[in-house]
Short mmCIF file of C-alpha atoms in Angstrom, two decimals:
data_model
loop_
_atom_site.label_atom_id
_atom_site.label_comp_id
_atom_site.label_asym_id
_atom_site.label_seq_id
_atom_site.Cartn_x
_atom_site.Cartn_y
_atom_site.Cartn_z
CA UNK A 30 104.61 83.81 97.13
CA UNK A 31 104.81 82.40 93.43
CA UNK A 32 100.85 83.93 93.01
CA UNK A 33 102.10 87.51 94.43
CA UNK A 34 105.09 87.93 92.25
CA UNK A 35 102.95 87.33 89.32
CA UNK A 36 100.50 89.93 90.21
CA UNK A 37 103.30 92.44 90.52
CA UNK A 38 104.56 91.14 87.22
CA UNK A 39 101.60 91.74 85.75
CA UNK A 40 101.28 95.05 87.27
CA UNK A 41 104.79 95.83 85.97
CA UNK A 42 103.86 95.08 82.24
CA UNK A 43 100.54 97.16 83.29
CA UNK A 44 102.45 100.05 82.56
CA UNK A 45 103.70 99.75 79.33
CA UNK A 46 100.10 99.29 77.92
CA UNK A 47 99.39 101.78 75.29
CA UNK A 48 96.79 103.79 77.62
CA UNK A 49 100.00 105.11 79.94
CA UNK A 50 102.34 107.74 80.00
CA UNK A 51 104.55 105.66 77.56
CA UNK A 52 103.20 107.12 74.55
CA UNK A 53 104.32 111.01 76.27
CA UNK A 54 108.33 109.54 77.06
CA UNK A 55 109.91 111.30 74.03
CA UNK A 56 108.31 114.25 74.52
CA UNK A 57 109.21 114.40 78.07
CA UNK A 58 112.36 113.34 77.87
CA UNK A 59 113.28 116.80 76.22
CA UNK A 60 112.08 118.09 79.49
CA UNK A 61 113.15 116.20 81.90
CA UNK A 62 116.68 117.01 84.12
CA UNK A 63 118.20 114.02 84.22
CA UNK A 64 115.81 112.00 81.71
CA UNK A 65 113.40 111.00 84.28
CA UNK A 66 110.65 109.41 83.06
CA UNK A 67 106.80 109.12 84.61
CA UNK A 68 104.52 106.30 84.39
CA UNK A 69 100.73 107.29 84.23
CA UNK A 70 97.32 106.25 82.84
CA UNK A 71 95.00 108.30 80.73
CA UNK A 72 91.18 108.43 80.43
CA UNK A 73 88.61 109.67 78.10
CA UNK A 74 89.22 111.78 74.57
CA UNK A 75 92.61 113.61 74.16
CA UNK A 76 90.36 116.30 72.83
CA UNK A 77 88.47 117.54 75.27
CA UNK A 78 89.11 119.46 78.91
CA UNK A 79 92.33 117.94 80.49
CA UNK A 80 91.97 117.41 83.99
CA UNK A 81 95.21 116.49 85.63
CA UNK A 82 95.61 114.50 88.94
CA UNK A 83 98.39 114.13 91.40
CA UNK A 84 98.94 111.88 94.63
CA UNK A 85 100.05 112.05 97.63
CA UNK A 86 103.18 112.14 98.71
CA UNK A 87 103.66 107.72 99.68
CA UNK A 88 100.89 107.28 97.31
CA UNK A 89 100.81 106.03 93.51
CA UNK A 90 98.76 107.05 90.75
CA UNK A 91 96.18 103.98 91.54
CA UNK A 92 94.69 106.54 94.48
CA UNK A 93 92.76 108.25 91.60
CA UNK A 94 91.63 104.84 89.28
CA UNK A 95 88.15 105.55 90.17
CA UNK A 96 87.91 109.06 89.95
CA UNK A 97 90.14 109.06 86.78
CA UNK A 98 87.80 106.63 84.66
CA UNK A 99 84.62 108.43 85.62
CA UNK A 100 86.39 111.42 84.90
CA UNK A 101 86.64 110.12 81.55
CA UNK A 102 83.33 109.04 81.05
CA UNK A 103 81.47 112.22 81.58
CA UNK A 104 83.60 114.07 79.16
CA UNK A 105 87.26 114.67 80.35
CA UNK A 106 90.70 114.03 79.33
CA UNK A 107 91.87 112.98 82.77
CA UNK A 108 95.28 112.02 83.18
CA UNK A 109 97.00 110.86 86.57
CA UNK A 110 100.85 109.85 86.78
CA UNK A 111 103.17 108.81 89.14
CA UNK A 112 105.36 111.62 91.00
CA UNK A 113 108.97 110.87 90.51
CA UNK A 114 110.10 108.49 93.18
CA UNK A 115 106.99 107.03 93.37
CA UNK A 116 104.99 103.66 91.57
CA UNK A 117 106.31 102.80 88.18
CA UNK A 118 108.08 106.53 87.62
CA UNK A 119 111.93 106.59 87.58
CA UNK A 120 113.81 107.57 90.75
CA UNK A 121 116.11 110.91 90.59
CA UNK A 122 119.45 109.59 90.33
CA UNK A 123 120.48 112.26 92.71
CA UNK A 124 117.63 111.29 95.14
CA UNK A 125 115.88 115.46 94.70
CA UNK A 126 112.56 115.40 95.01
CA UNK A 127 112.01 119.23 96.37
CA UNK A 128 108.55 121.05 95.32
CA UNK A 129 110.02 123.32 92.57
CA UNK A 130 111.25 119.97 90.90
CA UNK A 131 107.48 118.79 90.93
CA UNK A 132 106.18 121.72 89.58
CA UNK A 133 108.44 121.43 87.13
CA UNK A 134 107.77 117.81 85.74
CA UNK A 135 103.98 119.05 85.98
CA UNK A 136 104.93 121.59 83.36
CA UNK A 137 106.78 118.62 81.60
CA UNK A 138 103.24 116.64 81.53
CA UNK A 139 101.65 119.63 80.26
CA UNK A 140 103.80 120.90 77.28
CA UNK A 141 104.18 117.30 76.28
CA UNK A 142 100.28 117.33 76.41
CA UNK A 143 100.37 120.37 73.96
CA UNK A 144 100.63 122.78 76.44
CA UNK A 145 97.19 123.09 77.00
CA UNK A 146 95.44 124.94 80.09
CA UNK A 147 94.52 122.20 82.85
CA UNK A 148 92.45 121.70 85.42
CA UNK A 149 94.97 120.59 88.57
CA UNK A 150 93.48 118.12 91.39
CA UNK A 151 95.84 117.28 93.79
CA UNK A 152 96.11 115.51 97.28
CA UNK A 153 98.74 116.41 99.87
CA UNK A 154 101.67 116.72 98.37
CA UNK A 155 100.16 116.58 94.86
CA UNK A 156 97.95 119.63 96.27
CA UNK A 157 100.71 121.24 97.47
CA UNK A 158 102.51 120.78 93.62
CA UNK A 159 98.73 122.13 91.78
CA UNK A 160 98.55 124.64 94.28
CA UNK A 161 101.88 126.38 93.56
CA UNK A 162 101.78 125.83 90.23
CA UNK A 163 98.21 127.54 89.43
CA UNK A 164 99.14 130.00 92.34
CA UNK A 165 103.06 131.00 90.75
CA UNK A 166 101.50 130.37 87.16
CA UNK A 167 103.95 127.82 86.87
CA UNK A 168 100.83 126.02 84.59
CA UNK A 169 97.49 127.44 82.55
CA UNK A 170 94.99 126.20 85.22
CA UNK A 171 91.24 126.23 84.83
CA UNK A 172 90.52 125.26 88.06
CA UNK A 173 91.98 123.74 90.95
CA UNK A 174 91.18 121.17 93.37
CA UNK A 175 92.86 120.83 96.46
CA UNK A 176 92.42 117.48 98.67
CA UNK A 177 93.00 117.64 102.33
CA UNK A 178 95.84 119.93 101.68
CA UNK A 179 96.12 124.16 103.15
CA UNK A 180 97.62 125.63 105.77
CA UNK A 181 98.96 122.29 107.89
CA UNK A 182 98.54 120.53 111.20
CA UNK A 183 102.33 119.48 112.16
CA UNK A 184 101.32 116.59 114.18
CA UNK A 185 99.24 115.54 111.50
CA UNK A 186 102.15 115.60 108.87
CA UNK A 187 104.26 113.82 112.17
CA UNK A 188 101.76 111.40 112.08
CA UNK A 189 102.61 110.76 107.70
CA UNK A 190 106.11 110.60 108.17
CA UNK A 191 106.23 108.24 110.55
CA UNK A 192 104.86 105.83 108.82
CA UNK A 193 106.33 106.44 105.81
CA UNK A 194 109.46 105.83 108.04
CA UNK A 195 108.43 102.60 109.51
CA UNK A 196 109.15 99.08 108.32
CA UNK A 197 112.58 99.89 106.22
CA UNK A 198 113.07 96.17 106.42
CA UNK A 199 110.13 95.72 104.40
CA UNK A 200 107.44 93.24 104.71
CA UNK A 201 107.19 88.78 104.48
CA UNK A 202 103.67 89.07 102.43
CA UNK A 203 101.26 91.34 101.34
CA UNK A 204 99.02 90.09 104.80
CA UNK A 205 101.89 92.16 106.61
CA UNK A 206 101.35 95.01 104.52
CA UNK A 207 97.21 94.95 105.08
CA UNK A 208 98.37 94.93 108.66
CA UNK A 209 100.26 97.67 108.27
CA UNK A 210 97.78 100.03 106.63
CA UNK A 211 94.95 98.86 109.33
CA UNK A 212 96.68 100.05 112.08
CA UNK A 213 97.67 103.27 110.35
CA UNK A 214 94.13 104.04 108.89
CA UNK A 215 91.76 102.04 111.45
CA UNK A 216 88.83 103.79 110.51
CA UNK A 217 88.63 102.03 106.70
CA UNK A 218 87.83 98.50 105.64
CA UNK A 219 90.57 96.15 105.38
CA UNK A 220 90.66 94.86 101.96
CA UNK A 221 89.72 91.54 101.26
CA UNK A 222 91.50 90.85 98.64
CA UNK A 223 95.24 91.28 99.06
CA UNK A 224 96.66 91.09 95.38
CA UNK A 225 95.26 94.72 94.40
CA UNK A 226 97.73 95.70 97.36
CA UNK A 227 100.40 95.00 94.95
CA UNK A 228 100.25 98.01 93.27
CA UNK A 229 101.49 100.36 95.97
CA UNK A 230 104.63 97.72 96.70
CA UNK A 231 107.72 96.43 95.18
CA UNK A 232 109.23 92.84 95.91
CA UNK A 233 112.75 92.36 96.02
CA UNK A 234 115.02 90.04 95.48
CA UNK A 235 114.98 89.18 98.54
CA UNK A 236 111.36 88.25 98.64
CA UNK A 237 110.25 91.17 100.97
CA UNK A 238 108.13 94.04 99.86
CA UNK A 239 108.82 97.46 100.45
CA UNK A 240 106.50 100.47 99.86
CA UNK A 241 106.64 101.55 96.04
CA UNK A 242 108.79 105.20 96.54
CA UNK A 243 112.11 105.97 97.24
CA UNK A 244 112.88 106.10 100.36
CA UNK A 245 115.31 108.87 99.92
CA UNK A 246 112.13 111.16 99.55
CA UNK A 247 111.74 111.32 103.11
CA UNK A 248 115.53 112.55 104.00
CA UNK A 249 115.62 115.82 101.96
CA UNK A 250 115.52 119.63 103.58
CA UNK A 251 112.06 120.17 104.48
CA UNK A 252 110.86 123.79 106.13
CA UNK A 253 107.33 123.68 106.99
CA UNK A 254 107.10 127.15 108.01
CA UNK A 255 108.83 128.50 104.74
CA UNK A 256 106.42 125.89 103.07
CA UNK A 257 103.83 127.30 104.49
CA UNK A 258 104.50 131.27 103.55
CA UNK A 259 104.76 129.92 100.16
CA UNK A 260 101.34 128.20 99.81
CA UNK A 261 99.64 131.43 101.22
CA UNK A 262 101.53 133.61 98.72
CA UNK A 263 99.72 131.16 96.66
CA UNK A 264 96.57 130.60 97.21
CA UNK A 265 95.97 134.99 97.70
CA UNK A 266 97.44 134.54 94.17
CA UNK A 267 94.85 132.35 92.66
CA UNK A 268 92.65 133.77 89.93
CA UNK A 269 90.91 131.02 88.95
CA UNK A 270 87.73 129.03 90.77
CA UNK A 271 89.04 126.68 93.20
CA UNK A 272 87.81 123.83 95.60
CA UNK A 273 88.74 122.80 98.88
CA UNK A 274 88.01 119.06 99.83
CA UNK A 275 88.86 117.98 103.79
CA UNK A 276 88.58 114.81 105.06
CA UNK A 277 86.62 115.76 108.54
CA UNK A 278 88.83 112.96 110.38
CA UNK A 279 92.27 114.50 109.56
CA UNK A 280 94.77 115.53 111.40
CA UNK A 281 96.67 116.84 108.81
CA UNK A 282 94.06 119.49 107.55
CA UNK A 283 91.88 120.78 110.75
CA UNK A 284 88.67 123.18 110.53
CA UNK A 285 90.41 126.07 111.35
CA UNK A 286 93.26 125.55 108.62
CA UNK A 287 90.45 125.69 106.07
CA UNK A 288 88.93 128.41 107.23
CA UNK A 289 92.64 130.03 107.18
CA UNK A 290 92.48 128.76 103.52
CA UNK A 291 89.37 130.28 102.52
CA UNK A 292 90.03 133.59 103.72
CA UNK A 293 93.40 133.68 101.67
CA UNK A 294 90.90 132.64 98.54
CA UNK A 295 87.75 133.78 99.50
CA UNK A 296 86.28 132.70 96.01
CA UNK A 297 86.99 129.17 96.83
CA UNK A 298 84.41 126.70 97.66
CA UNK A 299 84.65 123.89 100.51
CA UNK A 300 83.45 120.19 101.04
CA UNK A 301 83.85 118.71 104.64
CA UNK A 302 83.45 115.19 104.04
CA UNK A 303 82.68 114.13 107.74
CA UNK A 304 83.68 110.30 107.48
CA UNK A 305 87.02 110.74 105.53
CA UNK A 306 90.35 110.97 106.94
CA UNK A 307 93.64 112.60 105.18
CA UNK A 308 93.26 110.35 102.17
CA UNK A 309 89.77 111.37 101.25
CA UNK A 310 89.34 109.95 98.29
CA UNK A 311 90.01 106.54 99.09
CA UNK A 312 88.06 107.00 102.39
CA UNK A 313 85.31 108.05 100.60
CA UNK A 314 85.58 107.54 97.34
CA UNK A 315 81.71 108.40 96.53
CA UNK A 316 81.19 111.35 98.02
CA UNK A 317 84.63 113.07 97.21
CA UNK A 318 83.83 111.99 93.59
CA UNK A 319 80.43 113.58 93.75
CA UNK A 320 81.80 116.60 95.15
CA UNK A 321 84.41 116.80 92.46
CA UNK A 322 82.26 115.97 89.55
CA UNK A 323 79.69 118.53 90.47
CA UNK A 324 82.28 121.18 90.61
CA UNK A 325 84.12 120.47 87.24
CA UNK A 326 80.87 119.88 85.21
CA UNK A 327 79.26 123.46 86.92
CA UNK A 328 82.89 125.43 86.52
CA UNK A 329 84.07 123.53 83.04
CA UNK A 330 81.64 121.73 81.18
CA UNK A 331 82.84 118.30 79.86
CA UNK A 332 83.03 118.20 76.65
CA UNK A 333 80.89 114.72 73.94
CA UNK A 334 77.19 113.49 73.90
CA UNK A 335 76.97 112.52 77.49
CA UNK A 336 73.59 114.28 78.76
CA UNK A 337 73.55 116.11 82.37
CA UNK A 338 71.53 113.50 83.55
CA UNK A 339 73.75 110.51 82.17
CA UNK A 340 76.51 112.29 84.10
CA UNK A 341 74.85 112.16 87.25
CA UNK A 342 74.17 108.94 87.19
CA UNK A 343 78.01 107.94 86.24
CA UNK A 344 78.55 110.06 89.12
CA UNK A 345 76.49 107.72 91.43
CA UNK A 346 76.66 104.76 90.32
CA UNK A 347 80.24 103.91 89.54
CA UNK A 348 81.51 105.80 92.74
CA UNK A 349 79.55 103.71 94.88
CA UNK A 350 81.32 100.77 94.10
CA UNK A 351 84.07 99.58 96.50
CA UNK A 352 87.40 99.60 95.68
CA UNK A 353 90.66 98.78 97.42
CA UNK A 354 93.21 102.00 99.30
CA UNK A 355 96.26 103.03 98.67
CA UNK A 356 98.20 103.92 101.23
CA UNK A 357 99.33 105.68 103.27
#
């Protein structure tokens, strides 16, 4: 127990380093209802595109690490923080955490970036936040990236909830919470190495860990159907090149909803990754990084001295690595 709390310690003090969201809290502060303020991590030059990523909904900003540093290497400003009520970002006093108020702390992250035009990759519920805010031009988008996230599969967003709703009591040890995730997500590894689990948990003073959101996210108003009339309206809105990324194992995002999504944006493109499930890139971290890198550096060149070539093989070679999941 004494090793685990000082790897969430450590992960604590993580982000106040200077490469976080820290350096933006002023800024955003003007911004923010409330003061909220978001933790995040930053990679590459400040100068050149600005690629910004967002979770999914249970998830932290650690889903993107990867994808964020590789991101940086090739030639982006790629910045990924934590959605309010989620990891290391403050908690809304009044416990509202409804779309609009998303969009709107993107736009925060943005102006206090110099209100720059973005390129928005989101997952789930991060998708769901790009989506509307490139679609309602809410933000200056580029391009968008969408990750497992269109026209839904109620069972499949059933399926999120519920275990976003399980263990309220928390967990003994971060074993328990391996357990956990294996029996949600079967189909990936189970981590070897428990510490980097720390990341997407809090421990109490109790001594029990408990996911890293609120858990008053889960009890607001939520209207699927109205949800979904909105993300249509969106995505015929779109004027700027897009790509759609499913997991081919999900439930929450079937074949047909993506075809539903493509005929809404017809210019879009679409990558079935066949051995991902909902969480795609942490299923597959590789080929959804591929997928994504080939897109940006074809649709908005990256910007330094880093050849085509050397970008490919960044693209390869540190995506094939292994790296631990976030959940859910």
């Amino acid at each position: 127990m004494d090793d685990e709390r000082a790897a969430v310690s450590k992960l604590a003090r993580v982000v106040h380093a200077p490469r976080t969201l820290d350096f933006l809290c002023e800024a955003l502060q003007r911004f923010f209802i409330k003061g909220i303020r978001l933790a995040g991590d930053v990679w590459g030059d400040p100068s050149h595109p600005l690629v910004i990523l967002q979770h999914g909904g249970g998830q932290t900003r650690h889903a993107w690490k990867r994808t964020g540093a590789v991101l940086g290497d090739i030639g982006y400003f790629a910045v990924a923080f934590d959605a309010r009520g989620h990891g290391d970002s403050d908690w809304a006093p009044d416990g509202a955490y409804s779309q609009d108020l998303m969009v709107q702390d993107l736009q925060c992250v943005v102006a206090a970036l110099g209100a720059r035009s973005a390129v928005l990759v989101g997952a789930s519920m991060g998708g769901g936040t790009s989506l509307v805010a490139a679609g309602e031009g809410a933000v200056e988008t580029r391009a968008l990236v969408l990750v497992d996230i269109a026209p839904l599969e109620v069972e499949g967003v059933k399926n999120i909830q519920a275990f976003m709703f399980r263990n309220p009591d928390g967990f003994a040890s971060l074993e328990e919470v391996a357990d956990a995730i294996a029996a949600y997500q079967p189909h990936r590894e189970r981590p070897t190495h428990l510490q980097g689990l720390a990341k997407n948990v809090r421990l109490g003073a109790d001594d029990r860990y408990r996911w890293h959101w609120d858990p008053r996210f889960m009890q607001g108003h939520r209207d699927l159907e109205q949800r979904q009339g909105r993300l249509e309206a969106c995505a015929r809105a779109l004027r700027v090149p897009s790509l759609l990324v499913r997991g081919g194992m999900s439930d929450v995002l079937t074949d047909e909803g993506a075809r539903e999504y493509l005929a809404l944006a017809p210019s879009s493109e679409y990558v079935n990754i066949a051995t991902a499930g909902h969480m795609v890139a942490g299923d597959r971290n590789d080929t959804f990084g591929k997928a994504v890198g080939e897109f940006l550096t074809r649709i908005v060149p990256p910007s330094g001295s880093v050849s085509v070539d050397r970008q490919r093989a960044i693209l390869v070679d540190r995506l094939n690595a292994t790296d631990l999941n976030d959940v859910p």
